[in-house]
């Protein structure tokens, strides 16, 4: 295809494209999209014919504005191979200029004669057509042109906009040989376009001056109060500025603009501050040159009436005081249009007594419409700032974008996002993982792809073009949007049948991350979308994208913190028979905190129950919770009393606080803190020892249904340092329920804490419930509907070890008594049916009791407990700790504890107020 040298544009990629091969990444996105659209339209690169028309005004508004600029460009490029073209908004060339006059003879009529249409749907990829499609400055070089005839040329084109409306009025295009490309052409063509747009604006000013002149002439003829015309208008301007506050002036101008856009005879009462009012009247006027416009006049009370004392009764209607109450005037009061004859007659009426009349605005109705639209766009953006991003939920934020856009910008909005973004992640392939997230519109019967469906986009669609370029894409006429139709022709026909005719697609980009794409569809308003609408959609999408990204980041952090939190919480409860346990963990809606619980089996069939709450939320709180839980488990393994354990944790929190302060000096102290409740329950004695550090008190449900909030010494929260903690011991009846919880269960901004505690007591007053049922009942009755803090709940129903499963013996510190204890233990094992365990247990007890007699202090007690294992305990009154060591071959002793460790599953020492207990656990099947 083509005999063009490789250095002139992307020749080889173009050849591959025309042969159906993929050229993704080797051609600029806008060019590739234009090639794809050209193919869809059935255009041929060899095509040489273009539509031609002479149906344009050679002295039209755009040509008159551009002519001096074209003259200057012709002078600047004199003697060069430059082809200067001016086209209208439909791609029809209106005028051509040449740097070298002889080019007219050498070039074909398509390149020299005005009237040929270079819109993309007829000419394929070219400067004029691409600029109209992309609606921005574009450059096309050599083989980037779709047509074969343009392969050796290049062009730079820029849209020409009406500065009042923002609509594209035309295109200025500079064509030149590819070898003459120069970066300086871009700023030059921009300056030329600005000059043409300024001249278009000046033409609008001339039209408005003509309208003002016509109004002043009419006012002079009707004999208004100030017969000098200009003075009349000036008097009203001075009156508005001197008598009215700035907010009132803005209100008047906004209402006047709305009246102007109505393009008819109308009147409106405008309430002002301090119970004042002004009547605005719009009247048509025609300038000497035939321009039709609207004049907005204000009717105010005269100076005497403005400064008169306020009436005591209700004020009469403003228009009834302003003008005679004729039927025509009454019609105007209701904002209805009147016949031209009535309007002319009303315009000649003198104002009623006691009123001052003057000019507020003069202009064309279309200008008023643009001004009203601009103000409404600003209002929409202001409202969007308050309405989008009210939550940190990705899906909800996307829905808020659709809600704010319908119906003021669009009749229907769809938003597609990758699933990864909804999970708080970044999508590795966002353009291929889109899923319909939001469908919202003025009615629900429009056949868009439903929410949840995967959306696969073809490269030619406006959506994919928008995603790949990162810019909004405007399709003013969907019937001619072949790329959009080609995505799914049957579906496109259904949408067109519902009068959907115009589309804006905007990518949702924030902080360099593609989050999705928003599509705005218009159906009710017959006018297609314009550049102002595209700019508004882009601004709305940009604000929403930032909020969506904030929500996505929050979701990611929340998910990570929740995953960390759950990984640090117990994944399963340990096997033990002391208590029957159920638990719940409910994260806060606004962020994961540092709440946790734990159940730790201890020696002698005892169990430790823990509930804690780290200050703060997020990853830091979850990580601190993990460190604190690990430390609490380690301290519990040391068999520390509850008050001692809290003291050690308090010291740990002080050190963590100091470390945080050193790493983050700006944060200072007090970064780390926690509340904590620790309880140890012994089923052999049914005694429970508890201590708390600033934590809510536990609840005890007695077997008879009585519920008590246990009055434990509160203690300071962990991390304050240096303050003592106090343990409390009490007896818990068998099958009572001990309920531990964090403050998230009872604290709620919409509820007093005493009310929550009453609800908790009522929910617990059912002793027949199993712990699982109690947990669920408490959450249903007490937990806030939208928890602002984590909730950890632990319910433990106590059991008791039957006395016939416990055997104990007291003996003096006499080695001769060791044999008696061994014999008694073997007899007890026989009664329990553990004859196979007798030998190992006898040997183990012999070593433990011998050590207690030799190194301990009387009284000495031996206890056997039959539980999941056989537990052997030897208590004495000394505090000296046994130590296992490797005995030398020549040592006579030192092997007893080593033997104990070999014969038992676990062994250890715990300290009591009376001394210490050395214990060992043996499997029931041990021989």
PDB file of N, CA, C and O in Angstrom, residues 1 14 17-18 31-32 34-47 120 122-127 140-151:
ATOM      1  N   UNK A   1       0.843  -1.188   0.000  1.00  0.00           N
ATOM      2  CA  UNK A   1       0.000   0.000   0.000  1.00  0.00           C
ATOM      3  C   UNK A   1       0.877   1.236   0.000  1.00  0.00           C
ATOM      4  O   UNK A   1       1.578   1.499   0.977  1.00  0.00           O
ATOM      5  N   UNK A  14       1.037   1.247   9.083  1.00  0.00           N
ATOM      6  CA  UNK A  14      -0.170   1.468   8.283  1.00  0.00           C
ATOM      7  C   UNK A  14      -0.411   0.292   7.355  1.00  0.00           C
ATOM      8  O   UNK A  14      -1.556  -0.158   7.191  1.00  0.00           O
ATOM      9  N   UNK A  17      -1.760  -2.517   9.377  1.00  0.00           N
ATOM     10  CA  UNK A  17      -3.142  -2.255   9.771  1.00  0.00           C
ATOM     11  C   UNK A  17      -4.095  -2.547   8.619  1.00  0.00           C
ATOM     12  O   UNK A  17      -5.143  -3.188   8.813  1.00  0.00           O
ATOM     13  N   UNK A  18      -3.739  -2.084   7.438  1.00  0.00           N
ATOM     14  CA  UNK A  18      -4.617  -2.290   6.283  1.00  0.00           C
ATOM     15  C   UNK A  18      -4.708  -3.763   5.897  1.00  0.00           C
ATOM     16  O   UNK A  18      -5.660  -4.170   5.221  1.00  0.00           O
ATOM     17  N   UNK A  31      -4.725   8.527  16.166  1.00  0.00           N
ATOM     18  CA  UNK A  31      -4.594   8.123  14.758  1.00  0.00           C
ATOM     19  C   UNK A  31      -5.149   6.720  14.561  1.00  0.00           C
ATOM     20  O   UNK A  31      -5.913   6.448  13.623  1.00  0.00           O
ATOM     21  N   UNK A  32      -4.778   5.794  15.457  1.00  0.00           N
ATOM     22  CA  UNK A  32      -5.254   4.421  15.330  1.00  0.00           C
ATOM     23  C   UNK A  32      -6.780   4.374  15.431  1.00  0.00           C
ATOM     24  O   UNK A  32      -7.442   3.682  14.652  1.00  0.00           O
ATOM     25  N   UNK A  34      -8.849   6.706  14.664  1.00  0.00           N
ATOM     26  CA  UNK A  34      -9.406   7.275  13.435  1.00  0.00           C
ATOM     27  C   UNK A  34      -9.321   6.277  12.288  1.00  0.00           C
ATOM     28  O   UNK A  34     -10.251   6.150  11.489  1.00  0.00           O
ATOM     29  N   UNK A  35      -8.199   5.549  12.177  1.00  0.00           N
ATOM     30  CA  UNK A  35      -8.096   4.503  11.157  1.00  0.00           C
ATOM     31  C   UNK A  35      -9.201   3.466  11.344  1.00  0.00           C
ATOM     32  O   UNK A  35      -9.841   3.036  10.378  1.00  0.00           O
ATOM     33  N   UNK A  36      -9.406   3.054  12.594  1.00  0.00           N
ATOM     34  CA  UNK A  36     -10.418   2.035  12.867  1.00  0.00           C
ATOM     35  C   UNK A  36     -11.813   2.532  12.501  1.00  0.00           C
ATOM     36  O   UNK A  36     -12.623   1.790  11.912  1.00  0.00           O
ATOM     37  N   UNK A  37     -12.097   3.788  12.813  1.00  0.00           N
ATOM     38  CA  UNK A  37     -13.411   4.334  12.437  1.00  0.00           C
ATOM     39  C   UNK A  37     -13.540   4.426  10.919  1.00  0.00           C
ATOM     40  O   UNK A  37     -14.616   4.168  10.357  1.00  0.00           O
ATOM     41  N   UNK A  38     -12.466   4.789  10.265  1.00  0.00           N
ATOM     42  CA  UNK A  38     -12.508   4.879   8.801  1.00  0.00           C
ATOM     43  C   UNK A  38     -12.804   3.518   8.183  1.00  0.00           C
ATOM     44  O   UNK A  38     -13.575   3.417   7.215  1.00  0.00           O
ATOM     45  N   UNK A  39     -12.205   2.471   8.730  1.00  0.00           N
ATOM     46  CA  UNK A  39     -12.496   1.136   8.224  1.00  0.00           C
ATOM     47  C   UNK A  39     -13.948   0.751   8.461  1.00  0.00           C
ATOM     48  O   UNK A  39     -14.602   0.159   7.600  1.00  0.00           O
ATOM     49  N   UNK A  40     -14.448   1.076   9.666  1.00  0.00           N
ATOM     50  CA  UNK A  40     -15.836   0.746   9.960  1.00  0.00           C
ATOM     51  C   UNK A  40     -16.794   1.443   9.000  1.00  0.00           C
ATOM     52  O   UNK A  40     -17.853   0.910   8.667  1.00  0.00           O
ATOM     53  N   UNK A  41     -16.423   2.642   8.554  1.00  0.00           N
ATOM     54  CA  UNK A  41     -17.265   3.384   7.627  1.00  0.00           C
ATOM     55  C   UNK A  41     -17.177   2.848   6.194  1.00  0.00           C
ATOM     56  O   UNK A  41     -17.896   3.314   5.317  1.00  0.00           O
ATOM     57  N   UNK A  42     -16.271   1.894   5.983  1.00  0.00           N
ATOM     58  CA  UNK A  42     -16.129   1.322   4.646  1.00  0.00           C
ATOM     59  C   UNK A  42     -15.317   2.190   3.704  1.00  0.00           C
ATOM     60  O   UNK A  42     -15.407   2.024   2.470  1.00  0.00           O
ATOM     61  N   UNK A  43     -14.508   3.109   4.238  1.00  0.00           N
ATOM     62  CA  UNK A  43     -13.708   3.982   3.377  1.00  0.00           C
ATOM     63  C   UNK A  43     -12.522   3.210   2.817  1.00  0.00           C
ATOM     64  O   UNK A  43     -11.982   2.306   3.455  1.00  0.00           O
ATOM     65  N   UNK A  44     -12.097   3.614   1.640  1.00  0.00           N
ATOM     66  CA  UNK A  44     -10.945   2.988   0.988  1.00  0.00           C
ATOM     67  C   UNK A  44      -9.792   3.984   0.948  1.00  0.00           C
ATOM     68  O   UNK A  44     -10.006   5.179   0.675  1.00  0.00           O
ATOM     69  N   UNK A  45      -8.550   3.541   1.211  1.00  0.00           N
ATOM     70  CA  UNK A  45      -7.415   4.466   1.127  1.00  0.00           C
ATOM     71  C   UNK A  45      -7.241   5.066  -0.265  1.00  0.00           C
ATOM     72  O   UNK A  45      -6.669   6.148  -0.410  1.00  0.00           O
ATOM     73  N   UNK A  46      -7.716   4.363  -1.307  1.00  0.00           N
ATOM     74  CA  UNK A  46      -7.572   4.856  -2.669  1.00  0.00           C
ATOM     75  C   UNK A  46      -8.688   5.823  -3.066  1.00  0.00           C
ATOM     76  O   UNK A  46      -8.681   6.343  -4.185  1.00  0.00           O
ATOM     77  N   UNK A  47      -9.635   6.056  -2.167  1.00  0.00           N
ATOM     78  CA  UNK A  47     -10.771   6.914  -2.500  1.00  0.00           C
ATOM     79  C   UNK A  47     -10.293   8.329  -2.803  1.00  0.00           C
ATOM     80  O   UNK A  47      -9.522   8.916  -2.056  1.00  0.00           O
ATOM     81  N   UNK A 120     -14.332  13.423   8.873  1.00  0.00           N
ATOM     82  CA  UNK A 120     -13.704  12.101   8.932  1.00  0.00           C
ATOM     83  C   UNK A 120     -14.546  11.029   8.259  1.00  0.00           C
ATOM     84  O   UNK A 120     -14.001  10.108   7.634  1.00  0.00           O
ATOM     85  N   UNK A 122     -16.097  11.131   5.644  1.00  0.00           N
ATOM     86  CA  UNK A 122     -15.973  11.176   4.171  1.00  0.00           C
ATOM     87  C   UNK A 122     -14.516  11.066   3.725  1.00  0.00           C
ATOM     88  O   UNK A 122     -14.232  10.420   2.717  1.00  0.00           O
ATOM     89  N   UNK A 123     -13.609  11.709   4.454  1.00  0.00           N
ATOM     90  CA  UNK A 123     -12.218  11.789   4.009  1.00  0.00           C
ATOM     91  C   UNK A 123     -11.282  10.901   4.809  1.00  0.00           C
ATOM     92  O   UNK A 123     -10.085  10.853   4.523  1.00  0.00           O
ATOM     93  N   UNK A 124     -11.771  10.193   5.826  1.00  0.00           N
ATOM     94  CA  UNK A 124     -10.877   9.375   6.637  1.00  0.00           C
ATOM     95  C   UNK A 124     -10.008  10.256   7.530  1.00  0.00           C
ATOM     96  O   UNK A 124     -10.340  11.403   7.842  1.00  0.00           O
ATOM     97  N   UNK A 125      -8.884   9.704   7.945  1.00  0.00           N
ATOM     98  CA  UNK A 125      -7.990  10.423   8.855  1.00  0.00           C
ATOM     99  C   UNK A 125      -7.324  11.592   8.131  1.00  0.00           C
ATOM    100  O   UNK A 125      -6.573  11.396   7.173  1.00  0.00           O
ATOM    101  N   UNK A 126      -7.609  12.822   8.591  1.00  0.00           N
ATOM    102  CA  UNK A 126      -6.976  14.022   8.058  1.00  0.00           C
ATOM    103  C   UNK A 126      -7.041  15.095   9.128  1.00  0.00           C
ATOM    104  O   UNK A 126      -7.692  14.926  10.164  1.00  0.00           O
ATOM    105  N   UNK A 127      -6.371  16.221   8.912  1.00  0.00           N
ATOM    106  CA  UNK A 127      -6.273  17.240   9.946  1.00  0.00           C
ATOM    107  C   UNK A 127      -7.616  17.812  10.350  1.00  0.00           C
ATOM    108  O   UNK A 127      -7.939  17.903  11.542  1.00  0.00           O
ATOM    109  N   UNK A 140      -1.322  15.635  11.924  1.00  0.00           N
ATOM    110  CA  UNK A 140      -1.298  14.383  11.173  1.00  0.00           C
ATOM    111  C   UNK A 140      -0.096  14.440  10.241  1.00  0.00           C
ATOM    112  O   UNK A 140       0.083  15.414   9.503  1.00  0.00           O
ATOM    113  N   UNK A 141       0.729  13.391  10.291  1.00  0.00           N
ATOM    114  CA  UNK A 141       1.976  13.387   9.526  1.00  0.00           C
ATOM    115  C   UNK A 141       1.990  12.236   8.534  1.00  0.00           C
ATOM    116  O   UNK A 141       1.798  11.068   8.915  1.00  0.00           O
ATOM    117  N   UNK A 142       2.224  12.541   7.273  1.00  0.00           N
ATOM    118  CA  UNK A 142       2.493  11.550   6.250  1.00  0.00           C
ATOM    119  C   UNK A 142       1.550  10.384   6.241  1.00  0.00           C
ATOM    120  O   UNK A 142       0.350  10.514   5.993  1.00  0.00           O
ATOM    121  N   UNK A 143       2.102   9.191   6.505  1.00  0.00           N
ATOM    122  CA  UNK A 143       1.326   7.955   6.419  1.00  0.00           C
ATOM    123  C   UNK A 143       0.269   7.839   7.499  1.00  0.00           C
ATOM    124  O   UNK A 143      -0.493   6.867   7.504  1.00  0.00           O
ATOM    125  N   UNK A 144       0.191   8.799   8.423  1.00  0.00           N
ATOM    126  CA  UNK A 144      -0.918   8.794   9.375  1.00  0.00           C
ATOM    127  C   UNK A 144      -2.236   9.141   8.686  1.00  0.00           C
ATOM    128  O   UNK A 144      -3.299   8.813   9.205  1.00  0.00           O
ATOM    129  N   UNK A 145      -2.180   9.818   7.520  1.00  0.00           N
ATOM    130  CA  UNK A 145      -3.393  10.054   6.742  1.00  0.00           C
ATOM    131  C   UNK A 145      -3.943   8.724   6.251  1.00  0.00           C
ATOM    132  O   UNK A 145      -3.193   7.816   5.881  1.00  0.00           O
ATOM    133  N   UNK A 146      -5.252   8.618   6.234  1.00  0.00           N
ATOM    134  CA  UNK A 146      -5.861   7.373   5.758  1.00  0.00           C
ATOM    135  C   UNK A 146      -5.858   7.323   4.233  1.00  0.00           C
ATOM    136  O   UNK A 146      -5.651   6.262   3.640  1.00  0.00           O
ATOM    137  N   UNK A 147      -6.063   8.468   3.623  1.00  0.00           N
ATOM    138  CA  UNK A 147      -6.144   8.501   2.155  1.00  0.00           C
ATOM    139  C   UNK A 147      -4.748   8.416   1.538  1.00  0.00           C
ATOM    140  O   UNK A 147      -3.788   9.013   2.045  1.00  0.00           O
ATOM    141  N   UNK A 148      -4.657   7.703   0.434  1.00  0.00           N
ATOM    142  CA  UNK A 148      -3.385   7.529  -0.271  1.00  0.00           C
ATOM    143  C   UNK A 148      -2.850   8.856  -0.813  1.00  0.00           C
ATOM    144  O   UNK A 148      -1.646   9.097  -0.810  1.00  0.00           O
ATOM    145  N   UNK A 149      -3.748   9.766  -1.230  1.00  0.00           N
ATOM    146  CA  UNK A 149      -3.336  10.995  -1.879  1.00  0.00           C
ATOM    147  C   UNK A 149      -2.596  11.946  -0.932  1.00  0.00           C
ATOM    148  O   UNK A 149      -1.915  12.871  -1.385  1.00  0.00           O
ATOM    149  N   UNK A 150      -2.734  11.752   0.390  1.00  0.00           N
ATOM    150  CA  UNK A 150      -2.169  12.704   1.348  1.00  0.00           C
ATOM    151  C   UNK A 150      -0.917  12.193   2.029  1.00  0.00           C
ATOM    152  O   UNK A 150      -0.445  12.795   2.995  1.00  0.00           O
ATOM    153  N   UNK A 151      -0.332  11.096   1.535  1.00  0.00           N
ATOM    154  CA  UNK A 151       0.767  10.446   2.241  1.00  0.00           C
ATOM    155  C   UNK A 151       2.023  11.313   2.362  1.00  0.00           C
ATOM    156  O   UNK A 151       2.804  11.140   3.286  1.00  0.00           O
TER     157      UNK A 151
END
